[in-house]
């Protein structure tokens, strides 16, 4: 089976849900018009990756200004499901494709870096919350748990996502390989040259197609009152590097730097099987007599209630 897949390299409209959604709808339609069955967007596309934002936090110190910055960020997050996911589903259905979208999710008072999945009928298939925010991301994002590590057995392949530096967690990768993932989505905010080596390794290790999508952002894309050190409106703060790789680590499209664009590649799922001839990380190369991974998929609710009998 072969089909076309797209990686969307585009910057969000920071802190503006409506504008970010409108831009996404246009890009999704463009991918559909090119005959793509899958479209993958970057990490935190809706509505912001808060690049260089400090929230004025240091050890033992918070400020009113930093709290206000967080309030603005929280107000530009979305609930799942909600009106925004309904619109994204409609866009996926209109384009006739599977959609993988990076969002900032709000539940109660906590924000999560999340990926949401939609089917070509517009259905919300599920979500994955980033297990381990990296560095200063922990100031503003909560931690996911094992209940949102899904893959989806679709008519185009086994689809799942691992976000940014989760991809440096060996057990996280193995948890995905064990589910038979072969359409491995890696939305990211890492635009360094070293990221290219990371996703190539994953393609080879997992014998999977890898779709990595990153934003392109400049100083001028952020609101004028956004709190960071400004040097030049055209300074690139995130330069992309989106790429599509096959199960032997060959680059099919990209990497693309310093500009927005849609990368499209022809995907032949038989390449996955051919790659498993000499390596299958969760199969004949696994050595379960020596190594064992246990994955706890139980939801870890912070508050549970039990009802008394009678």
XYZ file of C-alpha atoms in Angstrom:
310
model
C 0.000 0.000 0.000
C 1.249 3.481 -0.826
C -0.081 6.908 0.064
C 1.072 10.499 0.392
C 1.871 12.049 3.770
C 2.618 15.649 4.697
C 4.637 17.326 7.407
C 3.529 20.905 7.983
C 6.286 23.347 8.926
C 4.545 26.511 10.060
C 4.572 28.926 12.938
C 1.589 29.407 15.176
C 0.039 32.791 15.842
C 1.163 32.926 19.470
C -1.588 33.304 22.079
C -4.284 33.663 19.396
C -6.370 30.503 19.144
C -8.633 31.786 16.386
C -5.799 32.922 14.139
C -3.831 29.716 14.747
C -6.881 27.610 13.903
C -7.623 29.609 10.760
C -4.033 29.193 9.564
C -4.135 25.463 10.334
C -7.361 25.035 8.382
C -5.744 26.526 5.278
C -2.671 24.293 5.612
C -4.764 21.170 6.196
C -6.781 21.960 3.078
C -3.549 22.409 1.092
C -2.285 19.015 2.233
C -5.601 17.447 1.269
C -5.506 19.119 -2.140
C -2.129 17.458 -2.742
C -3.730 14.077 -2.112
C -2.191 13.507 1.321
C -3.770 10.960 3.660
C -1.794 12.150 6.707
C -0.774 15.617 7.922
C 1.501 16.204 10.926
C 1.817 19.593 12.660
C 4.509 20.800 15.112
C 4.612 20.647 18.882
C 2.463 23.268 20.632
C 1.122 24.688 17.374
C -2.085 25.795 19.084
C -1.447 28.274 20.291
C 2.131 28.785 21.365
C 5.477 27.348 22.243
C 6.611 30.061 24.711
C 10.139 30.355 23.359
C 12.544 32.330 25.605
C 9.783 33.130 28.105
C 11.001 32.997 31.728
C 7.754 33.805 33.564
C 10.123 35.645 35.927
C 10.672 32.508 37.969
C 13.805 31.792 39.953
C 14.315 29.615 42.997
C 11.970 30.862 45.698
C 10.763 33.810 43.598
C 7.633 34.505 41.550
C 6.350 37.877 40.368
C 2.985 39.403 39.502
C 4.194 40.020 35.943
C 5.201 36.387 35.551
C 1.832 35.225 36.843
C 0.124 37.459 34.288
C 2.212 35.943 31.485
C 1.074 32.499 32.614
C -2.539 33.695 32.701
C -2.290 34.795 29.076
C -0.716 31.483 28.097
C -3.398 29.492 29.908
C -6.135 31.486 28.198
C -4.702 30.493 24.801
C -4.795 26.768 25.636
C -7.676 24.510 24.647
C -9.802 21.837 26.276
C -10.058 18.346 24.795
C -12.666 17.750 23.545
C -13.970 21.224 22.850
C -14.935 23.730 20.182
C -11.373 23.849 18.854
C -11.055 20.096 18.421
C -14.430 20.126 16.691
C -13.066 22.599 14.134
C -9.893 20.604 13.622
C -11.942 17.480 13.067
C -14.053 19.267 10.489
C -10.902 20.413 8.677
C -9.523 16.859 8.664
C -12.811 15.539 7.287
C -12.971 18.200 4.574
C -9.429 17.294 3.497
C -10.027 13.545 3.862
C -6.913 12.891 5.919
C -5.608 11.757 9.287
C -4.478 14.783 11.299
C -1.842 14.896 14.046
C -1.855 18.272 15.780
C 0.299 19.686 18.581
C -1.681 21.729 21.105
C -1.457 23.154 24.579
C -4.203 21.496 26.558
C -5.823 22.983 29.661
C -7.402 20.794 32.320
C -8.417 22.396 35.609
C -5.515 24.741 36.418
C -2.763 22.813 34.615
C -1.441 23.007 31.050
C -0.186 19.985 29.110
C 1.823 19.717 25.921
C -0.441 17.386 23.962
C -0.885 15.826 20.543
C -4.411 15.167 19.292
C -5.323 12.689 16.555
C -8.212 12.931 14.104
C -9.537 10.505 11.521
C -10.502 11.365 7.940
C -14.143 11.300 9.048
C -13.381 14.095 11.518
C -13.537 11.879 14.607
C -11.274 12.721 17.536
C -9.331 9.465 17.856
C -7.444 10.307 21.037
C -4.525 12.215 22.491
C -1.026 11.875 23.884
C 0.208 14.074 26.707
C 3.950 14.699 26.882
C 5.289 12.567 29.722
C 8.330 14.651 30.535
C 8.513 18.386 29.893
C 12.127 19.410 29.333
C 14.019 21.997 31.342
C 12.066 25.207 31.876
C 9.002 23.704 30.199
C 8.313 22.211 33.636
C 7.530 25.710 34.882
C 4.342 25.834 32.839
C 3.448 22.291 31.720
C 2.219 19.352 33.745
C 3.326 15.735 33.306
C 1.382 13.181 31.285
C 0.890 9.615 32.449
C 0.817 6.193 30.867
C -2.866 6.385 30.003
C -2.162 8.496 26.915
C 0.452 6.453 25.064
C -1.792 5.257 22.261
C -1.181 4.061 18.766
C -4.064 3.827 16.318
C -4.442 0.926 13.908
C -5.696 2.794 10.847
C -6.188 1.905 7.204
C -2.894 3.663 6.377
C -0.824 2.139 9.196
C -0.218 2.129 12.938
C -0.137 5.793 13.925
C 1.287 7.355 17.087
C 3.312 10.293 18.383
C 6.234 10.975 20.694
C 6.865 14.645 21.453
C 10.279 16.335 21.247
C 12.708 15.113 23.933
C 10.469 12.215 24.925
C 12.288 10.729 21.948
C 15.442 10.582 24.089
C 13.667 8.248 26.558
C 14.641 4.705 25.455
C 11.783 3.064 27.330
C 9.290 5.479 25.791
C 10.449 4.512 22.328
C 10.279 0.821 23.192
C 6.734 1.273 24.507
C 5.769 2.576 21.074
C 7.654 -0.106 19.152
C 5.885 -2.729 21.239
C 2.551 -1.452 19.932
C 3.677 -1.956 16.358
C 3.956 1.710 15.412
C 4.998 2.281 11.798
C 3.860 5.882 11.315
C 5.940 7.515 14.051
C 5.148 11.214 14.462
C 7.740 13.351 16.257
C 6.446 16.904 16.629
C 9.197 18.985 18.185
C 10.568 22.389 19.140
C 14.174 21.202 18.681
C 15.613 22.878 15.588
C 19.262 21.931 16.128
C 21.339 19.924 13.686
C 21.557 17.118 16.254
C 17.805 16.521 15.976
C 18.316 15.176 12.472
C 20.546 12.438 13.875
C 17.921 11.667 16.525
C 15.042 11.085 14.142
C 17.239 9.136 11.739
C 18.230 6.837 14.603
C 14.567 6.334 15.519
C 13.676 5.412 11.950
C 16.447 2.824 11.913
C 15.817 1.560 15.432
C 12.048 1.287 15.061
C 12.059 0.313 11.381
C 9.344 2.924 11.073
C 8.507 5.947 8.981
C 9.233 9.106 10.996
C 7.450 12.417 10.503
C 9.120 15.245 12.413
C 7.557 18.696 12.345
C 8.886 21.922 13.874
C 7.730 25.537 13.798
C 9.405 28.527 12.188
C 9.097 31.542 14.486
C 10.568 35.041 14.430
C 10.582 37.795 17.035
C 7.914 39.715 15.128
C 5.502 36.768 15.381
C 5.076 37.380 19.107
C 2.958 40.169 20.635
C 4.787 43.418 21.274
C 4.374 43.017 25.040
C 5.739 39.456 25.064
C 8.433 39.377 27.748
C 11.786 38.431 26.226
C 14.934 40.188 25.049
C 14.315 41.673 21.609
C 17.177 42.223 19.191
C 15.752 42.165 15.647
C 12.138 41.626 14.490
C 13.370 39.225 11.808
C 15.529 37.185 14.175
C 14.646 33.510 13.796
C 13.781 32.033 17.181
C 12.837 28.611 15.845
C 14.155 27.578 12.432
C 12.242 24.399 11.648
C 14.110 21.354 10.392
C 11.041 19.279 9.571
C 11.795 16.001 7.836
C 10.293 12.697 6.676
C 12.347 9.488 6.862
C 11.808 5.903 5.776
C 12.372 2.763 7.920
C 16.022 2.508 6.863
C 16.768 6.092 7.840
C 16.686 7.508 4.317
C 15.405 11.071 3.984
C 12.273 11.217 1.834
C 11.617 14.973 2.238
C 13.462 17.819 3.925
C 14.944 18.840 6.177
C 13.499 22.315 5.642
C 14.967 25.291 7.489
C 14.170 28.995 7.942
C 10.892 29.029 6.022
C 7.395 27.663 6.211
C 6.361 24.887 3.897
C 4.649 21.546 3.399
C 6.863 18.495 2.926
C 5.206 15.636 1.049
C 6.472 12.089 0.577
C 5.163 8.847 -0.873
C 4.838 6.222 1.864
C 5.149 2.519 1.034
C 4.220 0.486 4.096
C 5.919 -2.596 2.632
C 9.195 -0.822 3.454
C 8.448 -1.450 7.135
C 8.263 -5.207 6.617
C 11.369 -5.220 4.446
C 13.247 -3.397 7.199
C 12.276 -6.018 9.794
C 14.305 -8.679 7.983
C 17.392 -7.966 10.078
C 16.100 -5.871 12.997
C 12.885 -5.748 15.036
C 13.360 -3.896 18.323
C 10.211 -5.339 19.904
C 10.471 -8.720 18.206
C 13.347 -10.994 17.232
C 15.983 -8.501 18.456
C 14.383 -7.875 21.861
C 15.859 -10.662 24.071
C 12.952 -10.780 26.587
C 14.868 -13.444 28.525
C 17.282 -10.663 29.531
C 15.302 -7.410 29.275
C 11.696 -6.626 30.164
C 9.709 -3.384 29.976
C 6.475 -2.920 31.901
C 4.252 0.021 30.944
C 1.675 1.312 33.426
C -1.263 2.599 31.385
C -3.489 3.312 34.393
C -4.778 6.905 34.524
C -3.286 8.695 37.513
C -6.033 11.070 38.610
C -4.956 13.473 41.376
C -8.352 13.197 43.071
C -10.669 10.170 43.066
C -14.029 9.798 44.779
C -15.726 6.643 46.023
C -19.434 6.488 46.724
C -20.589 4.793 49.923
C -22.956 1.852 49.603
C -26.605 2.345 50.452
